[in-house]
Coordinates of C-alpha atoms in Angstrom, one line a residue:
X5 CA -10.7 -8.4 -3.6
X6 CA -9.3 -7.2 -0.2
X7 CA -10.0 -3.1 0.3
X8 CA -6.9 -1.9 2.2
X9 CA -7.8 1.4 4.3
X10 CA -4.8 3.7 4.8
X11 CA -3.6 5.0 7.8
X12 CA -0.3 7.5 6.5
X13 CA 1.6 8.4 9.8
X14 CA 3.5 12.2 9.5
X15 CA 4.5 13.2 12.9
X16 CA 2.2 11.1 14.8
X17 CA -0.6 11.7 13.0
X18 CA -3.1 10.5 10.5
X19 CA -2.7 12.6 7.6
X20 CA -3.4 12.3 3.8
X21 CA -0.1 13.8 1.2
X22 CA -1.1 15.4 -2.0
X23 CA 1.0 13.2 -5.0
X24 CA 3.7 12.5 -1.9
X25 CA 4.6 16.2 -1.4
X26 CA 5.2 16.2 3.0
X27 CA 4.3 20.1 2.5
X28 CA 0.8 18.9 1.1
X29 CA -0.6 17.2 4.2
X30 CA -3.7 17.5 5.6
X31 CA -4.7 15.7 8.8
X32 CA -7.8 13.8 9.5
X33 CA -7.0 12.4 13.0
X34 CA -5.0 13.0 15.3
X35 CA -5.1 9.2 17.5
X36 CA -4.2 7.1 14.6
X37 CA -5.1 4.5 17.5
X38 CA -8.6 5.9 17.2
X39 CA -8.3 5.7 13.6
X40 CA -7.7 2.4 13.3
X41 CA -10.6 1.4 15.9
X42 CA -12.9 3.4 13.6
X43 CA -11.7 1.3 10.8
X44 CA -12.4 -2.0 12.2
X45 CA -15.8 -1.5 13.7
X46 CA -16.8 -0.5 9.9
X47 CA -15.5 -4.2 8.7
X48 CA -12.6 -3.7 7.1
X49 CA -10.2 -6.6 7.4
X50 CA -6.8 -5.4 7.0
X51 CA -5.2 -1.8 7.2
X52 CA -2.4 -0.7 5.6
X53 CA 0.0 1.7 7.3
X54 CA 2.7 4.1 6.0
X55 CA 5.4 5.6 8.6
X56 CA 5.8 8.6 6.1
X57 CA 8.7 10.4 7.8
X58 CA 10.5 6.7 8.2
X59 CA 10.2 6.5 4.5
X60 CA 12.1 9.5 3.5
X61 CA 14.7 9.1 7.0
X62 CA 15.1 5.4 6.2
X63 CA 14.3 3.9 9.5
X64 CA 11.1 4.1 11.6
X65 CA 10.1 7.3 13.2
X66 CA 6.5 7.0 13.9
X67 CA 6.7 3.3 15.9
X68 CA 4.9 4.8 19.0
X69 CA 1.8 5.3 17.0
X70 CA 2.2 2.2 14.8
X71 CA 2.0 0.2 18.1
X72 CA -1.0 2.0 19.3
X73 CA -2.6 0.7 16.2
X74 CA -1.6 -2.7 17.1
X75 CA -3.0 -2.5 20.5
X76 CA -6.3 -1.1 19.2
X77 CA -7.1 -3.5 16.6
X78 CA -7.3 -7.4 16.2
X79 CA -7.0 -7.8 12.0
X80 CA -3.9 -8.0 10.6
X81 CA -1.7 -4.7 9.5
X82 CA 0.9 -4.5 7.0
X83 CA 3.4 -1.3 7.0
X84 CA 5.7 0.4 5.1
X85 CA 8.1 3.1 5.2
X86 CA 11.5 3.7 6.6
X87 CA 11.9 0.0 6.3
X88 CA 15.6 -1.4 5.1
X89 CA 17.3 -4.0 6.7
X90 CA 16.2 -7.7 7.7
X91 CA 16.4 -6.6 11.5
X92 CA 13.7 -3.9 11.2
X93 CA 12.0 -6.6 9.5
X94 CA 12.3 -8.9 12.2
X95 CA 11.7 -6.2 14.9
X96 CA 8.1 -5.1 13.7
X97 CA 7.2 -9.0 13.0
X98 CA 7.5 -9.5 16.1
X99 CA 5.3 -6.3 17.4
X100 CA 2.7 -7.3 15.5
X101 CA 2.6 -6.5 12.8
X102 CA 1.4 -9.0 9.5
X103 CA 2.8 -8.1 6.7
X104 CA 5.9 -5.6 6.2
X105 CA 6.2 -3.5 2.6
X106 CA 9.7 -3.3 1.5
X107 CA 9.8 -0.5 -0.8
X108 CA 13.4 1.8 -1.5
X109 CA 15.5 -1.2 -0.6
X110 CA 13.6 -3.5 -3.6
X111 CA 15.5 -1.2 -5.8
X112 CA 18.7 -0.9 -3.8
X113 CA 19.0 -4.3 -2.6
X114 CA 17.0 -6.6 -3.9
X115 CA 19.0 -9.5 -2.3
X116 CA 17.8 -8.5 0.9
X117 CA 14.3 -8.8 -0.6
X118 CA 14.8 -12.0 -0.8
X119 CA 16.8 -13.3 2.1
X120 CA 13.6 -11.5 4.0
X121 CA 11.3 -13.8 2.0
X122 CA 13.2 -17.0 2.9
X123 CA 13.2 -15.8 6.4
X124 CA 9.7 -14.5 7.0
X125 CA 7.7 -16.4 4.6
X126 CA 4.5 -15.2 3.5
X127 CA 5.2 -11.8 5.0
X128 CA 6.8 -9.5 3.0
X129 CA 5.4 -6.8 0.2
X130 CA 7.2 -5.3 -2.1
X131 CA 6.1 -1.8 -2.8
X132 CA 6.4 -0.1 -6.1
X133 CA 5.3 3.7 -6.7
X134 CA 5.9 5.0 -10.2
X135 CA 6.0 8.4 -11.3
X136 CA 5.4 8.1 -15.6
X137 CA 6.1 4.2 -15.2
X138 CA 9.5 4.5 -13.5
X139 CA 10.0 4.0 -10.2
X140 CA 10.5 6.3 -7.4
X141 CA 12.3 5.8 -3.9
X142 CA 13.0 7.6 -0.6
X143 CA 9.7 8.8 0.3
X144 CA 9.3 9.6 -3.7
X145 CA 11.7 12.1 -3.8
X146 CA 14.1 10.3 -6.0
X147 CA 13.1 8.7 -9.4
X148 CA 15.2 6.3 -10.7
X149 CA 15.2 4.6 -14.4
X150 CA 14.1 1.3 -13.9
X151 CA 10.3 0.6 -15.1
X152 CA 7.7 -0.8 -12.5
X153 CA 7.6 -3.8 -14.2
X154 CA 11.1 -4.6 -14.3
X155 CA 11.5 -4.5 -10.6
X156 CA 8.6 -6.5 -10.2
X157 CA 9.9 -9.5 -12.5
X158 CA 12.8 -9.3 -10.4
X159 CA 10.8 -10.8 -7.2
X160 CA 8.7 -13.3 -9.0
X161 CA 10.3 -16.6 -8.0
X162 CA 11.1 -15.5 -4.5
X163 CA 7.6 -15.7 -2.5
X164 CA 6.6 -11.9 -2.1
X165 CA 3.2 -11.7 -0.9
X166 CA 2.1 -9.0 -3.0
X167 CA 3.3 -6.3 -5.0
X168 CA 1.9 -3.0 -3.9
X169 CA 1.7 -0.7 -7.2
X170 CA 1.0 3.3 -6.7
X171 CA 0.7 5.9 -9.3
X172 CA 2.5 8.7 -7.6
X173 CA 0.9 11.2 -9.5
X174 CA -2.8 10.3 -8.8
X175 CA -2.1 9.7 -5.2
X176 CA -4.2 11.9 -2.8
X177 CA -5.0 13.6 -5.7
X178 CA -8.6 12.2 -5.8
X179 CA -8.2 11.9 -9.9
X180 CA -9.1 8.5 -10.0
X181 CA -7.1 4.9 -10.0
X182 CA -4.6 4.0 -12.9
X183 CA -6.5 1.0 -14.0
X184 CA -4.7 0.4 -17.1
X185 CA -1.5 0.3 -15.7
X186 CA -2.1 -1.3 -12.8
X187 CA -3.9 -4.5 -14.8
X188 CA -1.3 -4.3 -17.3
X189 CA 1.2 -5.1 -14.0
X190 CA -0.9 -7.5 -12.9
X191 CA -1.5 -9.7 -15.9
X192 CA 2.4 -9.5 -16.5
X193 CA 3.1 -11.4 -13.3
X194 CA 1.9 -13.8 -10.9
X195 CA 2.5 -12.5 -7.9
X196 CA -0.8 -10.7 -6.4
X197 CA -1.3 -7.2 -7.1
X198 CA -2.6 -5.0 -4.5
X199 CA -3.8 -1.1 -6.2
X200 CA -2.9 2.3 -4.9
X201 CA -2.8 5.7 -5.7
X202 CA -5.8 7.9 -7.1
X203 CA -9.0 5.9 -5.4
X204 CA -11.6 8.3 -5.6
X205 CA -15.1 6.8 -5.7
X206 CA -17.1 3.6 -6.1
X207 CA -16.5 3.7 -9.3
X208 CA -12.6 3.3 -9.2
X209 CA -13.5 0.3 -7.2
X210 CA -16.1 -1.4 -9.9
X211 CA -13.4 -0.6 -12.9
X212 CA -10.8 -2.7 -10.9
X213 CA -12.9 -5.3 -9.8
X214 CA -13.8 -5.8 -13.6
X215 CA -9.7 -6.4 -14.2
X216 CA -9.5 -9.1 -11.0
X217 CA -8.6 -11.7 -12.8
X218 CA -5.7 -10.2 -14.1
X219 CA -4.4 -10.3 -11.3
X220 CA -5.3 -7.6 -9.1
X221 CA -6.0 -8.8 -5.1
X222 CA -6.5 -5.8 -3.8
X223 CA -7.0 -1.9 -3.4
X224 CA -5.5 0.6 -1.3
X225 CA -7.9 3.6 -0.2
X226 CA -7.3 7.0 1.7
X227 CA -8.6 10.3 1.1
X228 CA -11.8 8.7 -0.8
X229 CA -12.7 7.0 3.0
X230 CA -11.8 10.0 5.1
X231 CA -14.0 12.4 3.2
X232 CA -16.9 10.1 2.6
X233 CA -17.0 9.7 -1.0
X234 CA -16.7 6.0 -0.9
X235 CA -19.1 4.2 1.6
X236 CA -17.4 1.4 3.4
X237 CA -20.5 -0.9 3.1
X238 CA -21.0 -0.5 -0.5
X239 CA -17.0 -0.7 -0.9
X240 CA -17.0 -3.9 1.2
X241 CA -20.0 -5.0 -0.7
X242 CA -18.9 -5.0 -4.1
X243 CA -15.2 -6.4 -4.1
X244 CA -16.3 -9.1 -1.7
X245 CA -18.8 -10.1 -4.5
X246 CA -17.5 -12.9 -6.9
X247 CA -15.4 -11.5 -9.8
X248 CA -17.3 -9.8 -12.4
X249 CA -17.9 -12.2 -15.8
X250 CA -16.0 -11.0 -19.0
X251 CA -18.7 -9.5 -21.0
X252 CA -17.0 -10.9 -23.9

């Protein structure tokens, strides 16, 4: 299981939102290039990046500090936010970055979801983030009426890389991961699942490597990272490990 850290970009910075709320950021760097370097050097393999203001603008606003990631650090990226049309797509593909996370338009358009996976195979995420199971778009400010796994079942066939699935309400909120929701996802589809939203300690970490084999590929973290309370060696550690044996 891959352990994503986050790197949430609000007005060139590194900041952490409280359950998505832009007036509930605090910042914990100020170089996200810096950031990112940090990152690396303590063995993570991927980072995942969020242009915040691009999410709820719906275009990128916060490219001159996703490219100073991509010049400070050789693993792969994937990024989200402010992300809607094939040539934005195509544009940060070739930047640099891995992987792009097509969130608000996998609701609007998922046709474009598509045509993005024939053209950029292997490359594309969809993101889902759920407020009470539904799912929310534009930067979470809107929640529509279409369930999270609806939308996923829609991509299934299609060759998206992963489906990113965040509980809005435990995000930043350090209340710990939605395990039961995000399994339940998981075991209903086979496309990867990647977990977000609510990471809070080792132990958040050890209750979703127990559900891997539902499904679940990977883990998103933030806050938990910033402020210590999950170690990156013992995080790295323990979902690197071989998946944990049913008990049953």
């Amino acid at each position: 299981m891959i352990i994503y850290p986050a790197i949430d970009l609000k007005d060139g910075a590194c900041v952490r939102l409280l359950r998505g709320e832009m007036s509930q950021a605090t910042v914990f760097n100020t170089d996200p290039g810096e950031q990112a370097r940090l990152f690396q050097s303590q063995g993570f393999e991927w980072l995942h990046l969020v242009d915040l203001n691009g999410a709820f603008e719906g275009k990128p606003v916060n490219g001159a500090a996703v490219e100073s990631i991509l010049k400070s650090v050789t693993i792969p990226v994937q990024l989200g936010g402010g992300i809607r049309d094939l040539n934005t797509i195509g544009m940060w593909l070739e930047k640099g970055i891995s992987r792009v996370i097509l969130g608000t338009v996998a609701l609007r358009d998922p046709e474009l979801v598509k045509a993005a996976c024939r053209e950029f195979p292997g490359r594309v995420a969809v993101g889902i983030d759920a407020r009470e199971g539904y799912v929310a778009v534009a930067g979470w400010a809107e929640t529509s009426d279409i369930k999270a796994l609806d939308l996923a079942l829609k991509f299934e066939d299609c060759g998206v890389a992963a489906i990113i699935y965040t509980d809005i309400n435990r995000d930043g909120a350090m209340g710990g991961v939605n395990v039961e929701s995000t399994s339940d996802l998981a075991f209903h589809l086979t496309t990867p699942v990647i977990a977000s939203g609510g990471v809070s300690s080792i132990e958040d970490l050890k209750a979703l490597k127990v559900e891997e084999d539902t499904g679940i590929e990977g883990v998103i973290c933030g806050r938990a990272l910033y402020d210590g309370r999950i170690d990156p060696k013992e995080a790295l550690a323990l979902l690197s490990a071989p998946a944990v044996e049913d008990a049953d």
